[in-house]
PDB file of N, CA, C and O in Angstrom:
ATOM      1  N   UNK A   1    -146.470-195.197-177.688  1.00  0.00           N
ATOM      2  CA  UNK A   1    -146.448-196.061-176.519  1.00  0.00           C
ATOM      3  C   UNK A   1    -146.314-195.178-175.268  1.00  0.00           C
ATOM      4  O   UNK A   1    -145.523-194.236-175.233  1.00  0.00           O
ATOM      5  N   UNK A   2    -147.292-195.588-174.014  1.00  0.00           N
ATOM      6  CA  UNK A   2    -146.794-195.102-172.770  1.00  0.00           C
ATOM      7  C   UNK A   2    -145.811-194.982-172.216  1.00  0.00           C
ATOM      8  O   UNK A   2    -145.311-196.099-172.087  1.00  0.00           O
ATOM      9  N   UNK A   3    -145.110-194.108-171.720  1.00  0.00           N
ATOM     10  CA  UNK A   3    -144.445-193.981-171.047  1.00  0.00           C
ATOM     11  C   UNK A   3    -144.074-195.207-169.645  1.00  0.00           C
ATOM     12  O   UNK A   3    -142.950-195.598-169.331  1.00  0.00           O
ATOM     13  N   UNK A   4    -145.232-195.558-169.076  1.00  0.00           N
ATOM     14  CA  UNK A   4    -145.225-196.938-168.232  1.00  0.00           C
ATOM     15  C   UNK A   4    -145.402-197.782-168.492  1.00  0.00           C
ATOM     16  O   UNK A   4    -145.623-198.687-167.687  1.00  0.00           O
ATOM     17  N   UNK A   5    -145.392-197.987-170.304  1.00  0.00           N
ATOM     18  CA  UNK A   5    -145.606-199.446-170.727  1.00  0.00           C
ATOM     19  C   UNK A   5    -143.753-199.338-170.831  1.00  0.00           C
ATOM     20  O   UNK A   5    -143.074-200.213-170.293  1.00  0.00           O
ATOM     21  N   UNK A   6    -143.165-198.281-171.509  1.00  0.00           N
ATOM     22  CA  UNK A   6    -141.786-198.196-171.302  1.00  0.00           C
ATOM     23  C   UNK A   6    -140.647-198.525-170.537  1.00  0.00           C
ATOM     24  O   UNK A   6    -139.532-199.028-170.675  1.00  0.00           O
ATOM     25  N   UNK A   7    -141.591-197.899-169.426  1.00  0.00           N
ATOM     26  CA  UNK A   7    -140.744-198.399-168.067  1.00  0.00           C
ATOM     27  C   UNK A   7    -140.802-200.083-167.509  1.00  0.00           C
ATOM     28  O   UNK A   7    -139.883-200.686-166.955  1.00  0.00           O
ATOM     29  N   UNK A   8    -142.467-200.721-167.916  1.00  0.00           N
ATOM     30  CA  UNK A   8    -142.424-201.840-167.892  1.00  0.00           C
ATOM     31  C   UNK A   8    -142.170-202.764-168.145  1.00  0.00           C
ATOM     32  O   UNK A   8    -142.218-203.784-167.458  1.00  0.00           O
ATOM     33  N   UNK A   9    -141.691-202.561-169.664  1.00  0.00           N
ATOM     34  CA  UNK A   9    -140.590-203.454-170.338  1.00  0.00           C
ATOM     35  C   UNK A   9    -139.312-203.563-170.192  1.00  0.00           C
ATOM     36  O   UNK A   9    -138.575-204.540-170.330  1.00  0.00           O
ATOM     37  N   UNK A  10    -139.039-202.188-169.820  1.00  0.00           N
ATOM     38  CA  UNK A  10    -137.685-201.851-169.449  1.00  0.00           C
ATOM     39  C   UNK A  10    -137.555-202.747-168.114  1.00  0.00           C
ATOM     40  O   UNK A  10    -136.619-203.530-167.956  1.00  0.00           O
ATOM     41  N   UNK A  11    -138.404-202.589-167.333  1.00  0.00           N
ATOM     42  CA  UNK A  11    -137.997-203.275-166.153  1.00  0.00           C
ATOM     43  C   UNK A  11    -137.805-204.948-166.488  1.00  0.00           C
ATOM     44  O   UNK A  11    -136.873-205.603-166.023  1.00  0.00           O
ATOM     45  N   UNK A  12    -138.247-205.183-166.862  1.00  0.00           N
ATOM     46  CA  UNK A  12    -138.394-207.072-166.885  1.00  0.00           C
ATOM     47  C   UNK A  12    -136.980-206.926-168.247  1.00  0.00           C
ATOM     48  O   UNK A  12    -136.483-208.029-168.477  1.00  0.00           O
ATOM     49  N   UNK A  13    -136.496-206.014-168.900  1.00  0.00           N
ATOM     50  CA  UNK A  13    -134.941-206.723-169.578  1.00  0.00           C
ATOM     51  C   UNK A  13    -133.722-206.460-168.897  1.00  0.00           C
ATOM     52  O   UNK A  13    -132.612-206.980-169.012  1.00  0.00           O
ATOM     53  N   UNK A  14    -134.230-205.369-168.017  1.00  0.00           N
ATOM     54  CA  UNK A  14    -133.095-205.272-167.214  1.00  0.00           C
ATOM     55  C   UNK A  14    -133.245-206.060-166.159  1.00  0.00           C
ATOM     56  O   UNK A  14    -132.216-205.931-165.495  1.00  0.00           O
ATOM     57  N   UNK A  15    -133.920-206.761-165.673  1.00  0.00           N
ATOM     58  CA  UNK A  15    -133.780-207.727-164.787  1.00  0.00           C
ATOM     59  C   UNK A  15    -133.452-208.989-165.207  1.00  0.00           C
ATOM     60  O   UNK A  15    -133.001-209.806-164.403  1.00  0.00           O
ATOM     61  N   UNK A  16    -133.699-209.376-166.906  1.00  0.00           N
ATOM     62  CA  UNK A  16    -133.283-210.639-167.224  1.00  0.00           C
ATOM     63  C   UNK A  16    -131.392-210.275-167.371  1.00  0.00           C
ATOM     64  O   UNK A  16    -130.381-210.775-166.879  1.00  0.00           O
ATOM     65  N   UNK A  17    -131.652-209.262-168.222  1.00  0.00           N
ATOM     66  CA  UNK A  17    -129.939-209.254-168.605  1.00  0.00           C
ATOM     67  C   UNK A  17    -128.750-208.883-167.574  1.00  0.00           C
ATOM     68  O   UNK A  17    -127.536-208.855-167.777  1.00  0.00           O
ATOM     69  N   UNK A  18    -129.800-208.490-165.909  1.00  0.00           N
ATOM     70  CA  UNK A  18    -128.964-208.496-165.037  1.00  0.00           C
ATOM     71  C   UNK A  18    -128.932-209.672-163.923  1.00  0.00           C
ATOM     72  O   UNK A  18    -128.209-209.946-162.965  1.00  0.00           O
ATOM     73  N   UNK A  19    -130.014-210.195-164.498  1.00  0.00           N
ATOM     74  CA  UNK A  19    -130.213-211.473-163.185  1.00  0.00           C
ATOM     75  C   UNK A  19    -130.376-210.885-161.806  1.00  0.00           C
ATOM     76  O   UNK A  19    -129.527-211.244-160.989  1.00  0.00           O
ATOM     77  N   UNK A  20    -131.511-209.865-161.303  1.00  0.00           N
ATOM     78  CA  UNK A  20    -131.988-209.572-160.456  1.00  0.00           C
ATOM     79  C   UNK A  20    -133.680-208.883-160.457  1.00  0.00           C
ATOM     80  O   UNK A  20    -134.080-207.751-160.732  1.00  0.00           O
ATOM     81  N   UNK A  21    -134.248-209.863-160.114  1.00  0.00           N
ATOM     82  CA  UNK A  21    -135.613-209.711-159.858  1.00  0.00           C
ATOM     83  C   UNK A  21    -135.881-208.358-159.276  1.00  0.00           C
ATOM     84  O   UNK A  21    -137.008-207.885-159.423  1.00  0.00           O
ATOM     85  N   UNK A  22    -134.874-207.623-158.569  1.00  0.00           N
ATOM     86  CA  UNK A  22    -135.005-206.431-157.461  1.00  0.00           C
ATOM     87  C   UNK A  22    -134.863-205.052-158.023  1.00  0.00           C
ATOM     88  O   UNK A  22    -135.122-203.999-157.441  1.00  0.00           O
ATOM     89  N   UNK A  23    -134.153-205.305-159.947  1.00  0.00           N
ATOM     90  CA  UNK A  23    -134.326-204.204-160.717  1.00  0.00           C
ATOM     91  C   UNK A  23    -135.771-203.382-161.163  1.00  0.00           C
ATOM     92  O   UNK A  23    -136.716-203.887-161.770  1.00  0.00           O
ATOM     93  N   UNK A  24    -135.674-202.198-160.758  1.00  0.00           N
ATOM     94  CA  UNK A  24    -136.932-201.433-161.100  1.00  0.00           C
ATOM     95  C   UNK A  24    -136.573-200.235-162.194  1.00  0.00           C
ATOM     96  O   UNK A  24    -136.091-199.187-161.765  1.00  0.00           O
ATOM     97  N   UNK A  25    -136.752-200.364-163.246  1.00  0.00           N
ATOM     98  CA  UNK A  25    -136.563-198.994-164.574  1.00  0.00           C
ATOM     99  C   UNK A  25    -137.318-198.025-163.921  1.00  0.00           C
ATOM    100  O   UNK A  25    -138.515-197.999-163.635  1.00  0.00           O
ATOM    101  N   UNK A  26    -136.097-196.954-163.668  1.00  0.00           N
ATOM    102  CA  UNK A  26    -137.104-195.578-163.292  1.00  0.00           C
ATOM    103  C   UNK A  26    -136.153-194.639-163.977  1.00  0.00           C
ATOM    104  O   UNK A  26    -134.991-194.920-164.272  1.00  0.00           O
ATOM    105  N   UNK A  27    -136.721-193.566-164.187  1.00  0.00           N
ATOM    106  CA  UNK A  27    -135.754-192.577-164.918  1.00  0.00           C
ATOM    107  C   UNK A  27    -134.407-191.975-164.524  1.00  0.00           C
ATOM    108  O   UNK A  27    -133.587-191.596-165.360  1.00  0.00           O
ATOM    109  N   UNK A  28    -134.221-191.907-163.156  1.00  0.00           N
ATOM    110  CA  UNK A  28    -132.986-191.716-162.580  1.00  0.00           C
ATOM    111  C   UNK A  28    -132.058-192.357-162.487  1.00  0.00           C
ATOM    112  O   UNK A  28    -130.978-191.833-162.215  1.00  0.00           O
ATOM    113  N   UNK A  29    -132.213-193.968-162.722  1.00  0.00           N
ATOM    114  CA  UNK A  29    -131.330-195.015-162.708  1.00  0.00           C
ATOM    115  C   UNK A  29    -130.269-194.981-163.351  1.00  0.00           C
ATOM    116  O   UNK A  29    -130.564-194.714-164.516  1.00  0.00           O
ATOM    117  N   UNK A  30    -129.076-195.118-163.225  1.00  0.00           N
ATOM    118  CA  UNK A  30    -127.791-195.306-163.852  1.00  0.00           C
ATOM    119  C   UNK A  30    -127.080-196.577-163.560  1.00  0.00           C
ATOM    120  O   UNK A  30    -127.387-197.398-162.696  1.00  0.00           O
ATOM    121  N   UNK A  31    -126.083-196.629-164.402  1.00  0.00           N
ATOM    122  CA  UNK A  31    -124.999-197.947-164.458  1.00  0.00           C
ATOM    123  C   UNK A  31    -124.936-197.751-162.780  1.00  0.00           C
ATOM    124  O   UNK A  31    -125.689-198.488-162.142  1.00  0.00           O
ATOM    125  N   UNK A  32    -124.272-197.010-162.186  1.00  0.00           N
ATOM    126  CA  UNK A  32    -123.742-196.753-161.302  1.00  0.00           C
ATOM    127  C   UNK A  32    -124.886-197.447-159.872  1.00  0.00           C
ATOM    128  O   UNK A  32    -124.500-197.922-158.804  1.00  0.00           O
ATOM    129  N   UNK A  33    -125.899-197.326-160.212  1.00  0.00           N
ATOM    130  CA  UNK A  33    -126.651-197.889-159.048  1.00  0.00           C
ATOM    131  C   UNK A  33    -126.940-199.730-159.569  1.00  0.00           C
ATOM    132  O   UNK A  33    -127.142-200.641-158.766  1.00  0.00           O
ATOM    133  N   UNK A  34    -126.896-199.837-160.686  1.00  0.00           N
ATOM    134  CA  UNK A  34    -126.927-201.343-160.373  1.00  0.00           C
ATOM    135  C   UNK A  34    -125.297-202.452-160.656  1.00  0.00           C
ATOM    136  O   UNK A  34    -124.454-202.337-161.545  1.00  0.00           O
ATOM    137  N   UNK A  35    -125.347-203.174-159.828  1.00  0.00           N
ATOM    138  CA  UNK A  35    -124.373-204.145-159.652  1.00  0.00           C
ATOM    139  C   UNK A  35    -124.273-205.105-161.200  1.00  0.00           C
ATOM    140  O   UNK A  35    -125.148-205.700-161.829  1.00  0.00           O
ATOM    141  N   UNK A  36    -123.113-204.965-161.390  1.00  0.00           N
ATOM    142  CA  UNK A  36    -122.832-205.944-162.525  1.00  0.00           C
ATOM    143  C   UNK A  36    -123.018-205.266-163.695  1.00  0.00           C
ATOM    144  O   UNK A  36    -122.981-206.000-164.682  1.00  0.00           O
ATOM    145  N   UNK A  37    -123.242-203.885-163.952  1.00  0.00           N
ATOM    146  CA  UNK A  37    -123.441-203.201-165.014  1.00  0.00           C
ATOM    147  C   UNK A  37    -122.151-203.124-165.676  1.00  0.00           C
ATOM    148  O   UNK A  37    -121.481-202.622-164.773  1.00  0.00           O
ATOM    149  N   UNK A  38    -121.475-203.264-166.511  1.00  0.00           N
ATOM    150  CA  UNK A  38    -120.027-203.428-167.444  1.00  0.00           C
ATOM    151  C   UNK A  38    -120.494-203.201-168.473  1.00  0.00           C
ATOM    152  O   UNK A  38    -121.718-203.135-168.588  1.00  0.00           O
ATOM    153  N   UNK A  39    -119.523-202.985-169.696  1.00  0.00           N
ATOM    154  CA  UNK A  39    -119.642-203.011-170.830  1.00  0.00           C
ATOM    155  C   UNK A  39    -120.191-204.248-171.322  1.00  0.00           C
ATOM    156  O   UNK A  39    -121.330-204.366-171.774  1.00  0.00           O
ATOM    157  N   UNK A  40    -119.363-205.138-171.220  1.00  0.00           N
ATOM    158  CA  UNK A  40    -120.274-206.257-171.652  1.00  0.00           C
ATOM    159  C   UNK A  40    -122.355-206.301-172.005  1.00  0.00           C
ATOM    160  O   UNK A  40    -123.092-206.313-172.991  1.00  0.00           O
ATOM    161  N   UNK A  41    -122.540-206.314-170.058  1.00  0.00           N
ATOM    162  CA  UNK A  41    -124.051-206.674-170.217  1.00  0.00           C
ATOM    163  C   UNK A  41    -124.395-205.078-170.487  1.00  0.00           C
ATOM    164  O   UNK A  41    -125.621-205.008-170.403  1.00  0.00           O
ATOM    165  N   UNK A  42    -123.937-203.954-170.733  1.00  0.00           N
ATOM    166  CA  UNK A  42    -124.453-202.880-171.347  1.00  0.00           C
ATOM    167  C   UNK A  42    -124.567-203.214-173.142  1.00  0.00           C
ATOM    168  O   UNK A  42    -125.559-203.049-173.852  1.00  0.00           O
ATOM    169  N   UNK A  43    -123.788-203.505-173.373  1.00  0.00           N
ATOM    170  CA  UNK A  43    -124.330-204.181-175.228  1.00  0.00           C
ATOM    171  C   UNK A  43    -125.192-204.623-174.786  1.00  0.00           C
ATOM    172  O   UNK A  43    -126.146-203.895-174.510  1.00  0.00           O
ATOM    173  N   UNK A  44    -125.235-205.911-174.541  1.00  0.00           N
ATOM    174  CA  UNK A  44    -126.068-206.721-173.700  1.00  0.00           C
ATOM    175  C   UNK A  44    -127.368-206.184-173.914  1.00  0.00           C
ATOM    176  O   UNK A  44    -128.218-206.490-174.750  1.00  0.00           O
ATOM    177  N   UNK A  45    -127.374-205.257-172.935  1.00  0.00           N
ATOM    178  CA  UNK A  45    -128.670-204.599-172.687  1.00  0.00           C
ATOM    179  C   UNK A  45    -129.443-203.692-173.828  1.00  0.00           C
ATOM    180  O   UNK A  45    -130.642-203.431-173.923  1.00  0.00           O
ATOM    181  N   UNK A  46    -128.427-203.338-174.589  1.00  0.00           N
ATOM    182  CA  UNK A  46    -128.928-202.402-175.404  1.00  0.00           C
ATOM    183  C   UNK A  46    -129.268-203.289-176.735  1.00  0.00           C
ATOM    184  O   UNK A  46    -130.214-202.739-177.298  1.00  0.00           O
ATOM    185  N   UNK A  47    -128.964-204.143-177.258  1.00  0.00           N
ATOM    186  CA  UNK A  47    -129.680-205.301-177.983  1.00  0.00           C
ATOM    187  C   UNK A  47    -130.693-205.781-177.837  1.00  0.00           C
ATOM    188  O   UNK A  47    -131.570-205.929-178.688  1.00  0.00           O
ATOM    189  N   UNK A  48    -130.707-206.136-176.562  1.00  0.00           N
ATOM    190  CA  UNK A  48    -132.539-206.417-175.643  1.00  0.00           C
ATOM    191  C   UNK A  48    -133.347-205.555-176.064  1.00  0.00           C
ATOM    192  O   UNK A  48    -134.454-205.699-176.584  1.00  0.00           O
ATOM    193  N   UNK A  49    -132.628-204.442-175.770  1.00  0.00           N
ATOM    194  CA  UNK A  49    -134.023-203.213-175.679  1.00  0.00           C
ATOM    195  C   UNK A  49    -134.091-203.068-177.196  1.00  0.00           C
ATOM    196  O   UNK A  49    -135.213-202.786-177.618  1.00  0.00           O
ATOM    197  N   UNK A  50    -133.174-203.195-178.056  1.00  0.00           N
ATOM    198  CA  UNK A  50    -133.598-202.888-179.929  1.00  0.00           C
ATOM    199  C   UNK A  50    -134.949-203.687-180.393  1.00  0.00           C
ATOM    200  O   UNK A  50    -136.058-203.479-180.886  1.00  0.00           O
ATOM    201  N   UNK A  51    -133.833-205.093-179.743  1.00  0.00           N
ATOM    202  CA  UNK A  51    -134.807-206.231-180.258  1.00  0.00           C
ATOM    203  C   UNK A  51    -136.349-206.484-179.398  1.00  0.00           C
ATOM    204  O   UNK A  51    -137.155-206.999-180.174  1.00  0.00           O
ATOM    205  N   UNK A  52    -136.866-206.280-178.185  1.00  0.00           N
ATOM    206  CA  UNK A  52    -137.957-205.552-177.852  1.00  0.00           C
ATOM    207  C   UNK A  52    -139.113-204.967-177.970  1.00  0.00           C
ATOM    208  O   UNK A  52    -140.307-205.128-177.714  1.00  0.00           O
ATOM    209  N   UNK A  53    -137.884-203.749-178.752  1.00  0.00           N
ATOM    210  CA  UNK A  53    -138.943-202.582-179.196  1.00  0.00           C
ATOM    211  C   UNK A  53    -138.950-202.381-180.829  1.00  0.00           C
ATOM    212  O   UNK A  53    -139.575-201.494-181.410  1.00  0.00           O
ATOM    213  N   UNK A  54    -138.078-203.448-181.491  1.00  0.00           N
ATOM    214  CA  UNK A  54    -138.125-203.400-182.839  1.00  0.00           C
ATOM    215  C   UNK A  54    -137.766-202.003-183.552  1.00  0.00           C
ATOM    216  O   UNK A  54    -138.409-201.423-184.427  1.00  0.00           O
ATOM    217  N   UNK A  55    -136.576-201.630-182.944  1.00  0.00           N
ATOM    218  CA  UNK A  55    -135.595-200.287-182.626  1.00  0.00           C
ATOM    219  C   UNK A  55    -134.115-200.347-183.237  1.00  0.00           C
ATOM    220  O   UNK A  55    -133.411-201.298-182.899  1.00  0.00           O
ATOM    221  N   UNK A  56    -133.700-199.568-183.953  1.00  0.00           N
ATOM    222  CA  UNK A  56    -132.294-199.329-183.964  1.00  0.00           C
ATOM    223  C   UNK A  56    -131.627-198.575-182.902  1.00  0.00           C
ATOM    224  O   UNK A  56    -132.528-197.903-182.401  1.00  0.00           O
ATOM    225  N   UNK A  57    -130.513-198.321-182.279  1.00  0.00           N
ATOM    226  CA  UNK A  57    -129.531-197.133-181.884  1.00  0.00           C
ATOM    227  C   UNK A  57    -128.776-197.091-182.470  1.00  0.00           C
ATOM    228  O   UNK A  57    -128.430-198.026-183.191  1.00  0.00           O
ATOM    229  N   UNK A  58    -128.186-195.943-182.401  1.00  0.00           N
ATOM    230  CA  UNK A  58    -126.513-195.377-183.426  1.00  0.00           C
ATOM    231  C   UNK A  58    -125.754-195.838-182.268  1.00  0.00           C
ATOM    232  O   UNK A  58    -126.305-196.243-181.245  1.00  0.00           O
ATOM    233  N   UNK A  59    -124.279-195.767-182.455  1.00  0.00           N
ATOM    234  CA  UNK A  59    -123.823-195.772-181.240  1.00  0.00           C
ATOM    235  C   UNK A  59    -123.656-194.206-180.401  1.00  0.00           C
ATOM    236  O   UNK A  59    -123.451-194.038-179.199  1.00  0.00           O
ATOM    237  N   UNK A  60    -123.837-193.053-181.592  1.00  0.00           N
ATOM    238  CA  UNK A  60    -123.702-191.934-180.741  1.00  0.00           C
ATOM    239  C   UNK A  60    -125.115-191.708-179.653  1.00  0.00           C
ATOM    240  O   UNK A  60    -125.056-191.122-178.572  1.00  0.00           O
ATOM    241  N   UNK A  61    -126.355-192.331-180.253  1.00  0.00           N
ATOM    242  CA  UNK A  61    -127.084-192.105-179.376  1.00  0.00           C
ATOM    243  C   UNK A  61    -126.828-192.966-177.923  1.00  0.00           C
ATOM    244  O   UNK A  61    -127.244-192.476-176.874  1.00  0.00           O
ATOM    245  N   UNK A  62    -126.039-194.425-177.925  1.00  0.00           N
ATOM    246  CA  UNK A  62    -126.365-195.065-176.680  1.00  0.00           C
ATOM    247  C   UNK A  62    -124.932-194.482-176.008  1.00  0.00           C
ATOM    248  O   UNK A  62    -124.708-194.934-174.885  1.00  0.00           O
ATOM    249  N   UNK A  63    -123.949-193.556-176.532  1.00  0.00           N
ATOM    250  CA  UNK A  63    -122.807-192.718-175.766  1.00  0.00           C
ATOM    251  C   UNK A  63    -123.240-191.660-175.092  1.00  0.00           C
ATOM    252  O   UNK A  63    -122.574-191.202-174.162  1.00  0.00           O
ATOM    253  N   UNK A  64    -124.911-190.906-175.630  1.00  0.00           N
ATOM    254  CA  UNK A  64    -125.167-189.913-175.191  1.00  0.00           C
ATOM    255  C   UNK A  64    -126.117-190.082-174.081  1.00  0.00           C
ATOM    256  O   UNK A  64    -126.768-189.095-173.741  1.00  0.00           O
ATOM    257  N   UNK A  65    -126.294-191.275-173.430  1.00  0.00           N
ATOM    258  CA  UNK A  65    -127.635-191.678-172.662  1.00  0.00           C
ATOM    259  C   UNK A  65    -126.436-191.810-171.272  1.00  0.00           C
ATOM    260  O   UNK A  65    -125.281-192.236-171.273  1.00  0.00           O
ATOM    261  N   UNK A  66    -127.367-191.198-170.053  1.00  0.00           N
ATOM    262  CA  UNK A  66    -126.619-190.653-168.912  1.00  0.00           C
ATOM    263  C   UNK A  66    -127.552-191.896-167.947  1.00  0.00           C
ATOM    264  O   UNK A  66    -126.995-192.842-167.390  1.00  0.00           O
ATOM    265  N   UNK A  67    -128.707-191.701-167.917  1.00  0.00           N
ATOM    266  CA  UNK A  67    -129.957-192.654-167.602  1.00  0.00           C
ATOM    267  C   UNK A  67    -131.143-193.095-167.999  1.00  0.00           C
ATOM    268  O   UNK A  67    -131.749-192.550-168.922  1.00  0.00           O
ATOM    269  N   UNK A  68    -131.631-194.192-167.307  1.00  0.00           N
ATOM    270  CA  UNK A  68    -132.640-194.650-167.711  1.00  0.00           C
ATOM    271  C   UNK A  68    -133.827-194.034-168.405  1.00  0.00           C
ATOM    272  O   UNK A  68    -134.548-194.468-169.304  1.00  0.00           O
ATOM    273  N   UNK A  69    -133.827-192.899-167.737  1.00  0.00           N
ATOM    274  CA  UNK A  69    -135.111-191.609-168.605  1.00  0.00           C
ATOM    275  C   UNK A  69    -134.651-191.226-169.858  1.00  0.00           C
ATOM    276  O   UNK A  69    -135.356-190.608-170.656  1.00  0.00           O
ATOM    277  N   UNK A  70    -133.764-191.486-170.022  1.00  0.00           N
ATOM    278  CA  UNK A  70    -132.938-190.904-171.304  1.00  0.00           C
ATOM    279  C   UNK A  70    -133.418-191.656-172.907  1.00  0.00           C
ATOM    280  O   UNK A  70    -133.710-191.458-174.087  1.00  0.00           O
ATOM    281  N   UNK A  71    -133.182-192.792-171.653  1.00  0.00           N
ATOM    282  CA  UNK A  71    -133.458-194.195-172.859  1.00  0.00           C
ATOM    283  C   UNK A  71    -134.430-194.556-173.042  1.00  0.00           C
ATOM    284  O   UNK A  71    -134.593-195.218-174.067  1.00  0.00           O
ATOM    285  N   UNK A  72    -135.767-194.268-171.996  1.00  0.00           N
ATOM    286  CA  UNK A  72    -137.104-194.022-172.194  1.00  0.00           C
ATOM    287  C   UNK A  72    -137.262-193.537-173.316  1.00  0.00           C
ATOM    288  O   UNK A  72    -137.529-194.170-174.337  1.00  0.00           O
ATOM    289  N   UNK A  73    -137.067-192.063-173.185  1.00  0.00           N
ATOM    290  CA  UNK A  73    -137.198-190.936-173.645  1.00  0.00           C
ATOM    291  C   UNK A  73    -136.729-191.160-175.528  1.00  0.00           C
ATOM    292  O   UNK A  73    -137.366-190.817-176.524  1.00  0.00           O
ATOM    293  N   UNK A  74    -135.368-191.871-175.411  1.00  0.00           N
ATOM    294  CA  UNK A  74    -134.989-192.101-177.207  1.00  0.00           C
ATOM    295  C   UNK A  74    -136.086-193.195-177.379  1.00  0.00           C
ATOM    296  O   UNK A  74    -136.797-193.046-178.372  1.00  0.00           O
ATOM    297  N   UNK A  75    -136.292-194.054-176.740  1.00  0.00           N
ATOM    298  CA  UNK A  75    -137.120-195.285-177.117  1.00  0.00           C
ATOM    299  C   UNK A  75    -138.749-194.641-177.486  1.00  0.00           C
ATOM    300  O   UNK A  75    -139.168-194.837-178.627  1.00  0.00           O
ATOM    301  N   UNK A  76    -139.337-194.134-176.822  1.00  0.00           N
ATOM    302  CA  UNK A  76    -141.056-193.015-177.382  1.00  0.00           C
ATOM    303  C   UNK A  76    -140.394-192.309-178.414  1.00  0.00           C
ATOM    304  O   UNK A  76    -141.224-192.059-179.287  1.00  0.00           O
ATOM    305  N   UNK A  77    -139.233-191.857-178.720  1.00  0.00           N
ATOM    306  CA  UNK A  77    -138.662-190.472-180.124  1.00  0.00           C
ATOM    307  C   UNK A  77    -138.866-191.752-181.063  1.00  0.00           C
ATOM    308  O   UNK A  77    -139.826-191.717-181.832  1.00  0.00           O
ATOM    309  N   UNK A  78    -138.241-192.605-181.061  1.00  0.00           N
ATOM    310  CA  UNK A  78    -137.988-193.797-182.315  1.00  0.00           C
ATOM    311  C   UNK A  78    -139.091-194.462-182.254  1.00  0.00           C
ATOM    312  O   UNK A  78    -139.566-194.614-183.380  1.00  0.00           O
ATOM    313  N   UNK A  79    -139.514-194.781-181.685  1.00  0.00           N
ATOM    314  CA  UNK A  79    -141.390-195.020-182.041  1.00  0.00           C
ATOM    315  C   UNK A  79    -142.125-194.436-182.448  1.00  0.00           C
ATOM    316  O   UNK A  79    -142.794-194.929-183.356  1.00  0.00           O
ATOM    317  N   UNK A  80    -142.348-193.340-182.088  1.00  0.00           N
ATOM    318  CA  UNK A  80    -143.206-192.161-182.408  1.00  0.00           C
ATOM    319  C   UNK A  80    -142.638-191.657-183.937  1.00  0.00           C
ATOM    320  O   UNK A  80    -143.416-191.127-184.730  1.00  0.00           O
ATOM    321  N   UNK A  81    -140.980-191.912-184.316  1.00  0.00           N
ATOM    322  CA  UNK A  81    -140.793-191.590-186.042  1.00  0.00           C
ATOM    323  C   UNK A  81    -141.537-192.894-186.968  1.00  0.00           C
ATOM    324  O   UNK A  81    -141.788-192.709-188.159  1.00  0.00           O
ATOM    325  N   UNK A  82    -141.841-194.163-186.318  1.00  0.00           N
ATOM    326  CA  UNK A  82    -141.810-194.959-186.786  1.00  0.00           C
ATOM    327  C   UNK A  82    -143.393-195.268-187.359  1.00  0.00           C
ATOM    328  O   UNK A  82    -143.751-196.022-188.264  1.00  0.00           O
ATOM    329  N   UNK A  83    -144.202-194.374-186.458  1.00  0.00           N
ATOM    330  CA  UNK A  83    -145.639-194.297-186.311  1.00  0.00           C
ATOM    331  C   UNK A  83    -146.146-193.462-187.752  1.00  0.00           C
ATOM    332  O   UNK A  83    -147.339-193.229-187.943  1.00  0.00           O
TER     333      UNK A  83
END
C-alpha cells in the first residue's frame, strides 16, 4: 500500500475518533499537537487503525511509536509481511 493511501486513511480515523474534521495525518504529528488526545481515545485510535487495516499491534510496538510517521511506517512493515 501507498504511503498516501496511508496517510489517507489515517486521516479520516483520526478525525472520526477525534471529532475534528481539521485533523490532517502527516508524519510529524504527535499526541501533543492534537486536542483531546488521552489514553482513552489513543486505544481508541489504535483499534481503528487494526481494524482498518486488518492489522495487529503488540503493545510494545504502539509504546514505541513517537508519531504519526512511525505508525505509517509499522502499518506498510505489517502489510508488506502480510503480502
Amino acid at each position: 500500500m501507498e504511503s498516501s493511501e496511508v496517510y489517507t486513511r489515517l486521516t479520516s480515523l483520526f478525525r472520526n475518533v477525534f471529532d475534528n474534521d481539521e485533523i490532517v495525518a502527516s508524519p510529524e504529528l504527535t499526541a501533543n499537537d492534537v486536542e483531546g488526545w488521552d489514553s482513552l481515545r489513543h486505544v481508541r485510535l489504535m483499534l481503528s487503525v487494526e481494524r482498518a487495516f486488518g492489522i495487529k499491534f503488540s503493545a510494545y510496538e504502539v509504546n514505541r511509536l513517537r508519531n504519526v510517521g512511525q505508525l505509517a511506517k509499522l502499518i506498510q512493515d505489517k502489510l508488506g509481511a502480510q503480502a
